[in-house]
Every structure is written in structure tokens, then in C-alpha cells.
Amino acid sequence: MPGVERVLVTGGAGFIGANFVRHVVTHTDARVTVLDKLTYAASPEALADLPADRVTLVTGDVADTATVDPLVAAHDTVVHLAAESHNDNSLDDPEPFIRTNVVGTYVLLEAVRKADARFHHVSTDEVYGDLALDDPKRFTEDTPYRPSSPYSAAKAGSDHLVRAWVRSFGVRATISNCSNNYGPWQHVEKFIPRQITEVLEGRRPRLYGDGQQVRDWIHVDDHSSALLTILEHGRIGETYLVGADGERSNLEVARSLLRLMGRPEDDYELVADRAGHDQRYAIESGKLRLELGWQPRFGDLDGGLAETIEWYRAHRDWWAPRKAATEAAYAAKGQ
Ligand code: NAD
Ligand code: DAU
């Protein structure tokens, strides 16, 4: 990558972070340092087979200045993914979401300001709130911020900090807001891996409320290629929405998974709804496609789901211990 030789990836042991690190190692010559607190959501196993001379894992907190400042100073580029990422957890206990997502981003921004490093902030479409199920509109870079949950409000706060540091201090930053990712190494607390592993355990997919809510699915490899495209060609100070035209209701996704796994399509359960549940997300990603020439590779959601099912079949040793703890917490909430 031109000008990108030493990349610090925060949250690089998480789902998207680990897939992104693999993408960078495969598609560039850059050396990568991962800074990750190794919370319950981390999977250092996902980095274990990458070459040791290309990838180094540092265990630490993005909200800790003493850890962050010297690390940032030793890199030309920072890609910031570290976050508390699960909406349901943010409803149970918002505090870590404020500390990591808001304070952590502030600490990193101060460090890149001092070191004059390039910064890319990985954010979410949830900052825009939700759309009605019958609304033909999609989110664009100009949609007003209207977050619903403690998670999305904390991510919205972090986006505002990044823009303020660009404007006030000339920090060289870009932002991307992506829709729902799926693929290998996603924690079993999230919708698609939860339902795949429920079926693999002989139980039924569990849909919140009436299951009609819509998410806009993108394969994690397409998110990684979008991030690399923005790092290489993105304009400083700009925001890019990332999406792959993958709108489906939760019910439609559950039915696809059941069919692909050889079970009757109506073999699911409706359970207690999420408080404040966002109805629909939908991304218009024309700016990224037209200005930077990015295209998603996974056009067919069912094909991506079939690959993901096979991955979870082959990685039971990784997900089984996480599954037990996750399902105990959901059961306590009637979900
Ligand atoms: P994840 O929960 O799988 O991984 C998060 C990683 O961050 C974990 O490895 C965790 O240990 C680490 N982390 C948490 N707190 C930390 C701290 N204080 N210091 C250092 N590391 C810390 O999350 P994900 O799904 O991979 O999401 C990654 C990023 O992408 C997040 O910023 C999220 O908001 C954003 N995003 C996610 C999606 C999605 O669909 N999952 C979509 C759009 C944007
Ligand atoms: O849109 C991007 C966001 O997508 C990211 O910013 C978040 O980090 C990521 O977690 C994801 O947020 P969601 O809340 O949309 O994802 P989740 O997988 O938790 O839920 C997806 C949908 O499925 C949502 O409508 C809630 C529903 N759901 C979820 C679970 C876990 C169910 O119906 N049943 C379930 O068991």
C-alpha cells in the first residue's frame, strides 16, 4: 500500500479486525500490529496462522494513554476497530461502551494528533437510527444522526470526535459506516452465528419480536476490501458508507439458514423483543463505488451463508465454550 508500511489495527483480534488483518497481510506488504484488550469478544486464535514477521499482537486497552501513545508513534497508519460491539450488551450495561467506544477513540485521536499518523475510524450504519419497513429510502452520507441504543449512541459520539479532530486539529482521518457483517470468526452472540449454532446443537433459531426487522448484510471480506480501498484512495475528512445491497428480514435469513441446513423453514421460535429494537437499516454505497471504484465480491447472500454454515460446522471447538456462556445470558432474559 503506498505510504502504508506500519499499520496499527485496534480490535484486530475481534471478528472484523481479524478478518481485516488477514486481508492486509494477503493483499499488501504492510506490517501489522494489533492492539486488543482481549475481551470476551476476542479470538487471538484467528491470527495464530499469520506470519510472525508480519503480525504482532499487543494486549492492551485503547483507553490507556500510556499504552496507546508510544504504539501510535511507531506506526504511520491506525485503523480503529476496537469497540464494545453488541447492542444487547449495551442495554444490560452501557458503561464499557462509553469507556471503550468514546474515551478510547478520544485517546487514539490525541495520539495520532501528536504523531501525525493517518487514522481510519471504523463505524456503523446504526448511527443513523432506523428506517420504517415501508420507507423506500436508504442511508446516505448526508442522513442525520439519530442513534437508538447505548452502543450506537457511543459510536455516533466517536464519529463526531473524529470529525472535530479533523476540522480543529488537521488530523488526517477518514470514517466508514458499514452495515451488518457476517462470516467466519463472528461471536455466537450475534444473529447469524447464533442461529447457525442453535441449529447445529439441535435447537431452533430464535427471532426477537415478530422477526420482521430488516438488516443489510455484507460479507466481512467485502468490508475488509472496502477498508483497504478507503485507506489507499479515500479523501481525508470524508465519510464513506459501506454496504452490499443485502437487505433481508431476520425471518428471511432464518428461513434461508434452516433450508441450507436441511430443516423445515418454519422451524423457528419467536422470543422476547429487544428494547428499542431498530426496524430497518439500508445502505446506499454509491459514493464508495463511484468515487473509489470499490465493488463487493459476495453478490449472493445464500452462497455466503452456505460457506459460513460450513465454517461453523468445522470450528465447533472454537465456538462451543462461547456458546454456553452466551446462551445462559440470553436465557435469563427470555431470549
Ligand atoms: P467484536 O466485538 O467482534 O470485536 C471487538 C474487538 O475489540 C475485540 O477483539 C475486543 O477484545 C476488542 N476491544 C474491546 N474493547 C477494547 C479496548 N478497550 N481496547 C482494545 N481492544 C478492545 O466487534 P466487530 O463486530 O469485529 O466490530 C469491529 C468494529 O466494527 C467496531 O468498531 C464496530 O462498531 C464496527 N462495526 C461492526 C459491524 C458488524 O456488523 N459487526 C458493522 C459495522 C461496524
Ligand atoms: O448495522 C451494523 C451493526 O450490526 C453493528 O454496528 C453491530 O456491531 C452489530 O452487532 C450489528 O448490530 P445488530 O444489532 O443489527 O446485530 P445483531 O446480530 O445483534 O442482530 C441482528 C438482528 O437480529 C437484529 O434485528 C436483532 C435480531 N436478533 C438478534 C439475535 C442475537 C434476533 O432476532 N435474534 C437473536 O437471537
CSV table of C-alpha atoms and ligand atoms in Angstrom, one decimal:
chain,number,residue,atom,x,y,z
A,1,MET,CA,0.0,0.0,0.0
A,2,PRO,CA,1.5,3.4,-0.9
A,3,GLY,CA,2.6,5.2,2.3
A,4,VAL,CA,1.2,2.5,4.5
A,5,GLU,CA,4.0,0.4,5.8
A,6,ARG,CA,3.4,0.0,9.6
A,7,VAL,CA,-0.3,-0.3,10.4
A,8,LEU,CA,-1.7,-0.4,13.9
A,9,VAL,CA,-5.1,-2.2,14.0
A,10,THR,CA,-7.1,-1.7,17.2
A,11,GLY,CA,-9.5,-4.5,17.9
A,12,GLY,CA,-7.6,-6.7,15.5
A,13,ALA,CA,-8.4,-9.9,17.5
A,14,GLY,CA,-12.2,-9.3,17.0
A,15,PHE,CA,-14.4,-10.6,14.3
A,16,ILE,CA,-13.9,-7.8,11.6
A,17,GLY,CA,-10.5,-6.9,12.9
A,18,ALA,CA,-9.0,-10.4,12.5
A,19,ASN,CA,-10.5,-10.8,9.0
A,20,PHE,CA,-9.2,-7.3,8.1
A,21,VAL,CA,-5.6,-8.1,9.3
A,22,ARG,CA,-5.7,-11.3,7.2
A,23,HIS,CA,-6.8,-9.2,4.2
A,24,VAL,CA,-4.0,-6.7,4.7
A,25,VAL,CA,-1.4,-9.5,5.0
A,26,THR,CA,-2.7,-11.1,1.9
A,27,HIS,CA,-3.1,-8.0,-0.3
A,28,THR,CA,-0.2,-5.7,0.8
A,29,ASP,CA,3.4,-5.7,2.1
A,30,ALA,CA,2.5,-3.8,5.3
A,31,ARG,CA,3.5,-5.0,8.7
A,32,VAL,CA,0.6,-5.0,11.2
A,33,THR,CA,0.5,-4.5,15.0
A,34,VAL,CA,-2.8,-5.5,16.6
A,35,LEU,CA,-3.7,-3.6,19.8
A,36,ASP,CA,-6.5,-5.6,21.6
A,37,LYS,CA,-7.7,-5.8,25.1
A,38,LEU,CA,-8.7,-9.4,24.5
A,39,THR,CA,-12.2,-9.1,26.0
A,40,TYR,CA,-14.8,-11.9,25.8
A,41,ALA,CA,-15.3,-11.0,22.1
A,42,ALA,CA,-11.7,-11.5,21.0
A,43,SER,CA,-10.3,-14.5,19.1
A,44,PRO,CA,-6.5,-14.4,19.1
A,45,GLU,CA,-6.8,-17.9,17.5
A,46,ALA,CA,-7.9,-16.1,14.3
A,47,LEU,CA,-4.5,-14.6,14.0
A,48,ALA,CA,-2.4,-17.6,15.0
A,49,ASP,CA,-1.6,-18.9,11.5
A,50,LEU,CA,-0.5,-15.5,10.2
A,51,PRO,CA,3.3,-14.9,9.7
A,52,ALA,CA,5.0,-13.7,12.8
A,53,ASP,CA,7.2,-11.3,10.9
A,54,ARG,CA,4.1,-9.5,9.5
A,55,VAL,CA,1.7,-9.5,12.5
A,56,THR,CA,2.4,-8.7,16.2
A,57,LEU,CA,-0.3,-8.9,18.9
A,58,VAL,CA,-0.1,-6.4,21.8
A,59,THR,CA,-2.6,-6.9,24.6
A,60,GLY,CA,-3.8,-3.5,25.9
A,61,ASP,CA,-6.6,-1.0,26.2
A,62,VAL,CA,-7.3,1.7,23.7
A,63,ALA,CA,-8.4,4.0,26.5
A,64,ASP,CA,-5.0,3.8,28.2
A,65,THR,CA,-2.8,6.7,27.0
A,66,ALA,CA,0.4,5.1,28.3
A,67,THR,CA,-0.1,2.1,26.1
A,68,VAL,CA,-1.5,4.0,23.1
A,69,ASP,CA,0.9,6.9,22.7
A,70,PRO,CA,4.2,5.0,22.1
A,71,LEU,CA,2.4,2.4,19.9
A,72,VAL,CA,0.8,5.0,17.6
A,73,ALA,CA,4.1,6.9,17.4
A,74,ALA,CA,5.7,3.8,16.0
A,75,HIS,CA,3.2,3.4,13.1
A,76,ASP,CA,2.3,5.5,10.1
A,77,THR,CA,-1.4,4.4,10.0
A,78,VAL,CA,-4.0,3.5,12.5
A,79,VAL,CA,-7.2,1.6,11.7
A,80,HIS,CA,-9.5,1.7,14.6
A,81,LEU,CA,-11.9,-1.2,15.1
A,82,ALA,CA,-11.7,-1.7,18.9
A,83,ALA,CA,-15.2,-1.4,20.4
A,84,GLU,CA,-17.8,-3.0,22.5
A,85,SER,CA,-20.0,-4.0,19.6
A,86,HIS,CA,-23.2,-5.8,20.8
A,87,ASN,CA,-26.4,-3.8,21.2
A,88,ASP,CA,-28.0,-6.3,23.7
A,89,ASN,CA,-25.0,-6.0,26.0
A,90,SER,CA,-25.2,-2.2,25.8
A,91,LEU,CA,-28.8,-2.4,27.1
A,92,ASP,CA,-27.6,-4.5,30.0
A,93,ASP,CA,-24.6,-2.4,31.0
A,94,PRO,CA,-23.7,0.8,28.9
A,95,GLU,CA,-20.6,1.7,30.9
A,96,PRO,CA,-17.9,-0.2,28.9
A,97,PHE,CA,-19.4,1.1,25.7
A,98,ILE,CA,-18.8,4.7,26.8
A,99,ARG,CA,-15.3,3.9,28.1
A,100,THR,CA,-14.1,2.0,25.0
A,101,ASN,CA,-16.1,3.5,22.2
A,102,VAL,CA,-16.0,7.1,23.2
A,103,VAL,CA,-13.0,7.6,25.6
A,104,GLY,CA,-10.9,5.0,23.6
A,105,THR,CA,-11.5,6.9,20.4
A,106,TYR,CA,-10.5,10.2,22.1
A,107,VAL,CA,-7.3,8.7,23.4
A,108,LEU,CA,-6.4,7.4,19.9
A,109,LEU,CA,-7.2,10.8,18.3
A,110,GLU,CA,-4.9,12.6,20.7
A,111,ALA,CA,-2.2,10.1,19.9
A,112,VAL,CA,-2.5,10.4,16.1
A,113,ARG,CA,-2.6,14.2,16.5
A,114,LYS,CA,0.8,14.1,18.3
A,115,ALA,CA,2.3,11.6,16.0
A,116,ASP,CA,0.8,12.9,12.7
A,117,ALA,CA,-0.4,9.4,11.8
A,118,ARG,CA,-3.1,8.6,9.3
A,119,PHE,CA,-6.3,7.5,11.0
A,120,HIS,CA,-9.2,5.5,9.8
A,121,HIS,CA,-12.3,5.1,12.0
A,122,VAL,CA,-14.5,2.0,11.5
A,123,SER,CA,-18.1,2.9,12.4
A,124,THR,CA,-21.6,1.6,11.9
A,125,ASP,CA,-24.8,2.5,9.9
A,126,GLU,CA,-26.6,2.4,13.3
A,127,VAL,CA,-25.5,6.0,14.0
A,128,TYR,CA,-28.4,7.0,11.6
A,129,GLY,CA,-31.1,5.3,13.7
A,130,ASP,CA,-33.6,3.2,11.7
A,131,LEU,CA,-35.9,3.4,8.7
A,132,ALA,CA,-39.5,2.3,8.6
A,133,LEU,CA,-40.1,-1.1,7.0
A,134,ASP,CA,-42.2,0.6,4.2
A,135,ASP,CA,-39.8,3.5,3.6
A,136,PRO,CA,-38.1,3.3,0.2
A,137,LYS,CA,-35.2,5.4,1.4
A,138,ARG,CA,-31.7,4.2,2.3
A,139,PHE,CA,-29.0,5.8,4.5
A,140,THR,CA,-26.5,8.1,2.7
A,141,GLU,CA,-23.5,10.1,4.0
A,142,ASP,CA,-25.9,13.0,4.5
A,143,THR,CA,-28.5,11.2,6.6
A,144,PRO,CA,-28.9,13.0,10.0
A,145,TYR,CA,-27.5,11.2,13.1
A,146,ARG,CA,-30.3,9.6,15.3
A,147,PRO,CA,-28.9,6.7,17.2
A,148,SER,CA,-31.2,4.5,19.3
A,149,SER,CA,-29.1,2.3,21.6
A,150,PRO,CA,-26.3,3.0,24.1
A,151,TYR,CA,-24.0,1.2,21.6
A,152,SER,CA,-25.0,3.3,18.6
A,153,ALA,CA,-25.0,6.5,20.6
A,154,ALA,CA,-21.5,5.8,21.7
A,155,LYS,CA,-20.4,5.1,18.1
A,156,ALA,CA,-22.1,8.3,17.0
A,157,GLY,CA,-20.2,10.2,19.7
A,158,SER,CA,-16.9,8.7,18.4
A,159,ASP,CA,-17.7,9.7,14.8
A,160,HIS,CA,-18.3,13.3,16.0
A,161,LEU,CA,-15.0,13.3,17.8
A,162,VAL,CA,-13.2,12.2,14.7
A,163,ARG,CA,-14.7,15.0,12.6
A,164,ALA,CA,-13.9,17.6,15.3
A,165,TRP,CA,-10.2,16.4,15.3
A,166,VAL,CA,-10.1,16.7,11.5
A,167,ARG,CA,-11.5,20.2,11.5
A,168,SER,CA,-9.9,21.6,14.6
A,169,PHE,CA,-6.5,20.0,14.6
A,170,GLY,CA,-6.0,18.9,11.0
A,171,VAL,CA,-5.9,15.2,11.9
A,172,ARG,CA,-5.7,13.1,8.7
A,173,ALA,CA,-8.7,10.9,9.2
A,174,THR,CA,-11.5,9.1,7.3
A,175,ILE,CA,-14.6,7.4,8.6
A,176,SER,CA,-16.6,4.4,7.2
A,177,ASN,CA,-20.1,3.4,8.4
A,178,CYS,CA,-20.8,-0.2,7.4
A,179,SER,CA,-24.0,-2.4,7.6
A,180,ASN,CA,-24.3,-5.8,9.3
A,181,ASN,CA,-21.3,-8.1,8.7
A,182,TYR,CA,-21.3,-11.9,8.6
A,183,GLY,CA,-18.6,-14.5,8.0
A,184,PRO,CA,-16.0,-16.6,9.9
A,185,TRP,CA,-15.0,-15.8,13.5
A,186,GLN,CA,-18.2,-13.8,14.4
A,187,HIS,CA,-19.1,-14.2,18.0
A,188,VAL,CA,-22.1,-16.5,18.7
A,189,GLU,CA,-23.9,-13.7,20.5
A,190,LYS,CA,-24.7,-12.2,17.0
A,191,PHE,CA,-27.7,-13.1,14.9
A,192,ILE,CA,-26.3,-15.3,12.1
A,193,PRO,CA,-23.8,-17.3,14.2
A,194,ARG,CA,-26.3,-17.7,17.0
A,195,GLN,CA,-28.9,-19.2,14.6
A,196,ILE,CA,-26.4,-21.5,12.8
A,197,THR,CA,-25.1,-22.8,16.1
A,198,GLU,CA,-28.6,-23.2,17.5
A,199,VAL,CA,-29.4,-25.5,14.6
A,200,LEU,CA,-26.1,-27.3,14.9
A,201,GLU,CA,-26.9,-28.0,18.6
A,202,GLY,CA,-30.3,-29.4,17.5
A,203,ARG,CA,-32.4,-26.4,18.7
A,204,ARG,CA,-34.4,-23.8,16.8
A,205,PRO,CA,-33.4,-20.3,15.6
A,206,ARG,CA,-34.7,-17.6,18.0
A,207,LEU,CA,-36.2,-14.4,16.5
A,208,TYR,CA,-36.8,-11.3,18.5
A,209,GLY,CA,-40.4,-9.9,18.4
A,210,ASP,CA,-42.1,-10.7,15.1
A,211,GLY,CA,-38.9,-11.3,13.1
A,212,GLN,CA,-39.8,-8.7,10.5
A,213,GLN,CA,-36.9,-6.3,11.2
A,214,VAL,CA,-34.6,-5.8,8.2
A,215,ARG,CA,-30.8,-5.7,8.2
A,216,ASP,CA,-28.5,-5.1,5.2
A,217,TRP,CA,-26.0,-7.9,5.2
A,218,ILE,CA,-22.4,-7.7,3.8
A,219,HIS,CA,-19.7,-10.4,3.9
A,220,VAL,CA,-16.8,-9.4,6.2
A,221,ASP,CA,-14.3,-9.9,3.3
A,222,ASP,CA,-16.2,-7.2,1.3
A,223,HIS,CA,-16.0,-4.9,4.4
A,224,SER,CA,-12.2,-5.6,4.5
A,225,SER,CA,-11.7,-4.7,0.9
A,226,ALA,CA,-13.7,-1.5,1.4
A,227,LEU,CA,-11.5,-0.5,4.3
A,228,LEU,CA,-8.3,-1.1,2.3
A,229,THR,CA,-9.8,0.9,-0.7
A,230,ILE,CA,-10.5,3.8,1.6
A,231,LEU,CA,-7.0,3.6,3.2
A,232,GLU,CA,-5.4,3.7,-0.3
A,233,HIS,CA,-7.7,6.1,-2.1
A,234,GLY,CA,-10.1,7.8,0.4
A,235,ARG,CA,-10.1,11.6,0.7
A,236,ILE,CA,-9.0,12.9,4.1
A,237,GLY,CA,-12.0,14.2,6.1
A,238,GLU,CA,-14.5,12.2,4.1
A,239,THR,CA,-17.1,9.6,5.3
A,240,TYR,CA,-17.9,6.5,3.2
A,241,LEU,CA,-20.9,4.3,3.6
A,242,VAL,CA,-20.2,0.6,3.1
A,243,GLY,CA,-22.9,-1.8,2.0
A,244,ALA,CA,-23.6,-4.6,-0.5
A,245,ASP,CA,-27.4,-4.4,-1.2
A,246,GLY,CA,-28.1,-7.3,1.1
A,247,GLU,CA,-31.4,-6.3,2.7
A,248,ARG,CA,-33.3,-9.2,4.3
A,249,SER,CA,-35.7,-9.5,7.1
A,250,ASN,CA,-34.5,-11.6,10.1
A,251,LEU,CA,-37.2,-14.1,9.3
A,252,GLU,CA,-36.0,-14.4,5.7
A,253,VAL,CA,-32.4,-15.0,6.9
A,254,ALA,CA,-33.6,-17.6,9.4
A,255,ARG,CA,-35.6,-19.4,6.7
A,256,SER,CA,-32.6,-19.5,4.4
A,257,LEU,CA,-30.3,-20.9,7.2
A,258,LEU,CA,-32.9,-23.6,8.0
A,259,ARG,CA,-33.3,-24.6,4.3
A,260,LEU,CA,-29.5,-24.6,3.8
A,261,MET,CA,-29.1,-26.8,6.9
A,262,GLY,CA,-31.8,-29.3,5.8
A,263,ARG,CA,-34.5,-28.3,8.3
A,264,PRO,CA,-38.1,-27.1,7.7
A,265,GLU,CA,-38.2,-23.4,7.0
A,266,ASP,CA,-40.8,-22.7,9.7
A,267,ASP,CA,-38.8,-24.5,12.5
A,268,TYR,CA,-38.0,-21.2,14.4
A,269,GLU,CA,-39.2,-19.6,17.7
A,270,LEU,CA,-40.3,-16.0,18.4
A,271,VAL,CA,-38.8,-14.8,21.7
A,272,ALA,CA,-38.9,-11.6,23.7
A,273,ASP,CA,-38.1,-8.5,21.7
A,274,ARG,CA,-35.0,-6.2,22.1
A,275,ALA,CA,-35.8,-2.9,23.9
A,276,GLY,CA,-35.9,0.0,21.4
A,277,HIS,CA,-35.3,-2.5,18.5
A,278,ASP,CA,-34.3,-0.7,15.3
A,279,GLN,CA,-36.7,-1.7,12.5
A,280,ARG,CA,-34.6,-1.4,9.3
A,281,TYR,CA,-31.1,-0.5,8.1
A,282,ALA,CA,-30.3,0.1,4.4
A,283,ILE,CA,-27.1,1.5,2.9
A,284,GLU,CA,-26.7,3.5,-0.3
A,285,SER,CA,-23.0,2.9,-1.1
A,286,GLY,CA,-22.7,4.8,-4.3
A,287,LYS,CA,-20.1,7.3,-3.1
A,288,LEU,CA,-17.6,4.5,-2.3
A,289,ARG,CA,-18.4,2.7,-5.6
A,290,LEU,CA,-18.3,5.7,-7.9
A,291,GLU,CA,-15.5,7.8,-6.3
A,292,LEU,CA,-13.2,5.0,-5.2
A,293,GLY,CA,-14.2,2.1,-7.6
A,294,TRP,CA,-15.0,-0.4,-4.8
A,295,GLN,CA,-17.3,-3.4,-5.6
A,296,PRO,CA,-18.4,-6.2,-3.3
A,297,ARG,CA,-17.4,-9.7,-4.3
A,298,PHE,CA,-20.1,-11.6,-2.5
A,299,GLY,CA,-23.3,-10.8,-4.5
A,300,ASP,CA,-25.3,-13.8,-3.4
A,301,LEU,CA,-26.2,-13.9,0.3
A,302,ASP,CA,-27.3,-17.5,0.3
A,303,GLY,CA,-23.9,-18.5,-1.2
A,304,GLY,CA,-22.1,-16.6,1.6
A,305,LEU,CA,-24.4,-18.1,4.2
A,306,ALA,CA,-23.7,-21.6,3.0
A,307,GLU,CA,-19.9,-21.0,3.3
A,308,THR,CA,-20.4,-19.6,6.8
A,309,ILE,CA,-22.5,-22.6,7.9
A,310,GLU,CA,-19.7,-24.9,6.7
A,311,TRP,CA,-17.1,-22.7,8.6
A,312,TYR,CA,-19.1,-23.1,11.9
A,313,ARG,CA,-19.6,-26.8,11.3
A,314,ALA,CA,-15.7,-27.1,11.1
A,315,HIS,CA,-15.0,-24.8,14.1
A,316,ARG,CA,-17.1,-26.2,17.0
A,317,ASP,CA,-14.1,-26.3,19.3
A,318,TRP,CA,-13.8,-22.5,19.0
A,319,TRP,CA,-17.5,-21.6,19.4
A,320,ALA,CA,-18.7,-24.2,21.9
A,321,PRO,CA,-17.3,-22.7,25.1
A,322,ARG,CA,-18.5,-19.2,24.0
A,323,LYS,CA,-21.9,-20.6,23.1
A,324,ALA,CA,-22.5,-22.0,26.6
A,325,ALA,CA,-21.9,-18.7,28.3
A,326,THR,CA,-23.8,-16.7,25.7
A,327,GLU,CA,-26.9,-18.8,25.9
A,328,ALA,CA,-27.0,-18.7,29.7
A,329,ALA,CA,-27.1,-14.9,29.5
A,330,TYR,CA,-29.9,-14.9,26.8
A,331,ALA,CA,-31.9,-17.5,28.7
A,332,ALA,CA,-32.0,-15.2,31.7
A,333,LYS,CA,-33.7,-12.5,29.5
A,334,GLY,CA,-36.2,-14.9,27.9
A,335,GLN,CA,-34.4,-14.6,24.6
B,1,NAD,P1,-16.1,-7.6,18.1
B,1,NAD,O1,-16.8,-7.4,19.3
B,1,NAD,O2,-16.1,-8.9,17.4
B,1,NAD,O3,-14.5,-7.2,18.3
B,1,NAD,C1,-14.1,-6.1,19.0
B,1,NAD,C2,-12.7,-6.3,19.4
B,1,NAD,O4,-12.3,-5.1,20.2
B,1,NAD,C3,-12.4,-7.5,20.4
B,1,NAD,O5,-11.3,-8.2,19.9
B,1,NAD,C4,-12.2,-6.8,21.7
B,1,NAD,O6,-11.3,-7.6,22.5
B,1,NAD,C5,-11.6,-5.5,21.3
B,1,NAD,N1,-11.7,-4.5,22.4
B,1,NAD,C6,-12.8,-4.2,23.1
B,1,NAD,N2,-12.6,-3.2,23.9
B,1,NAD,C7,-11.3,-2.8,23.8
B,1,NAD,C8,-10.4,-1.9,24.4
B,1,NAD,N3,-10.9,-1.1,25.4
B,1,NAD,N4,-9.1,-1.8,24.0
B,1,NAD,C9,-8.7,-2.6,23.0
B,1,NAD,N5,-9.4,-3.6,22.4
B,1,NAD,C10,-10.7,-3.7,22.8
B,1,NAD,O7,-16.6,-6.4,17.1
B,1,NAD,P2,-16.7,-6.5,15.5
B,1,NAD,O8,-18.0,-6.9,15.1
B,1,NAD,O9,-15.5,-7.1,14.9
B,1,NAD,O10,-16.7,-4.9,15.2
B,1,NAD,C11,-15.5,-4.2,15.0
B,1,NAD,C12,-15.7,-2.7,14.7
B,1,NAD,O11,-16.5,-2.6,13.5
B,1,NAD,C13,-16.5,-2.0,15.8
B,1,NAD,O12,-15.9,-0.7,15.9
B,1,NAD,C14,-17.9,-2.0,15.3
B,1,NAD,O13,-18.6,-0.8,15.9
B,1,NAD,C15,-17.7,-1.8,13.8
B,1,NAD,N6,-18.8,-2.4,13.0
B,1,NAD,C16,-19.2,-3.7,13.2
B,1,NAD,C17,-20.2,-4.2,12.3
B,1,NAD,C18,-20.7,-5.6,12.5
B,1,NAD,O14,-21.7,-6.0,11.8
B,1,NAD,N7,-20.2,-6.4,13.4
B,1,NAD,C19,-20.7,-3.4,11.3
B,1,NAD,C20,-20.3,-2.0,11.2
B,1,NAD,C21,-19.3,-1.6,12.0
B,2,DAU,O1,-25.6,-2.4,11.4
B,2,DAU,C1,-24.3,-2.6,11.9
B,2,DAU,C2,-24.3,-3.3,13.3
B,2,DAU,O2,-24.8,-4.6,13.1
B,2,DAU,C3,-23.0,-3.2,14.0
B,2,DAU,O3,-22.7,-1.9,14.3
B,2,DAU,C4,-23.1,-4.0,15.3
B,2,DAU,O4,-21.8,-4.0,15.9
B,2,DAU,C5,-23.5,-5.4,15.0
B,2,DAU,O5,-23.7,-6.1,16.2
B,2,DAU,C6,-24.8,-5.4,14.3
B,2,DAU,O6,-25.9,-4.9,15.1
B,2,DAU,P1,-27.4,-5.6,15.1
B,2,DAU,O7,-28.0,-5.3,16.5
B,2,DAU,O8,-28.1,-5.3,13.9
B,2,DAU,O9,-26.9,-7.1,15.1
B,2,DAU,P2,-27.4,-8.5,15.9
B,2,DAU,O10,-26.6,-9.6,15.2
B,2,DAU,O11,-27.3,-8.3,17.3
B,2,DAU,O12,-28.9,-8.6,15.4
B,2,DAU,C7,-29.3,-8.6,14.1
B,2,DAU,C8,-30.8,-8.6,14.0
B,2,DAU,O13,-31.3,-9.9,14.5
B,2,DAU,C9,-31.5,-7.5,14.9
B,2,DAU,O14,-32.7,-7.1,14.3
B,2,DAU,C10,-31.8,-8.3,16.2
B,2,DAU,C11,-32.1,-9.7,15.7
B,2,DAU,N1,-31.8,-10.9,16.6
B,2,DAU,C12,-30.6,-11.0,17.1
B,2,DAU,C13,-30.3,-12.0,17.9
B,2,DAU,C14,-28.9,-12.2,18.5
B,2,DAU,C15,-32.8,-11.9,16.7
B,2,DAU,O15,-33.9,-11.8,16.1
B,2,DAU,N2,-32.5,-13.0,17.4
B,2,DAU,C16,-31.2,-13.1,18.0
B,2,DAU,O16,-31.0,-14.1,18.7
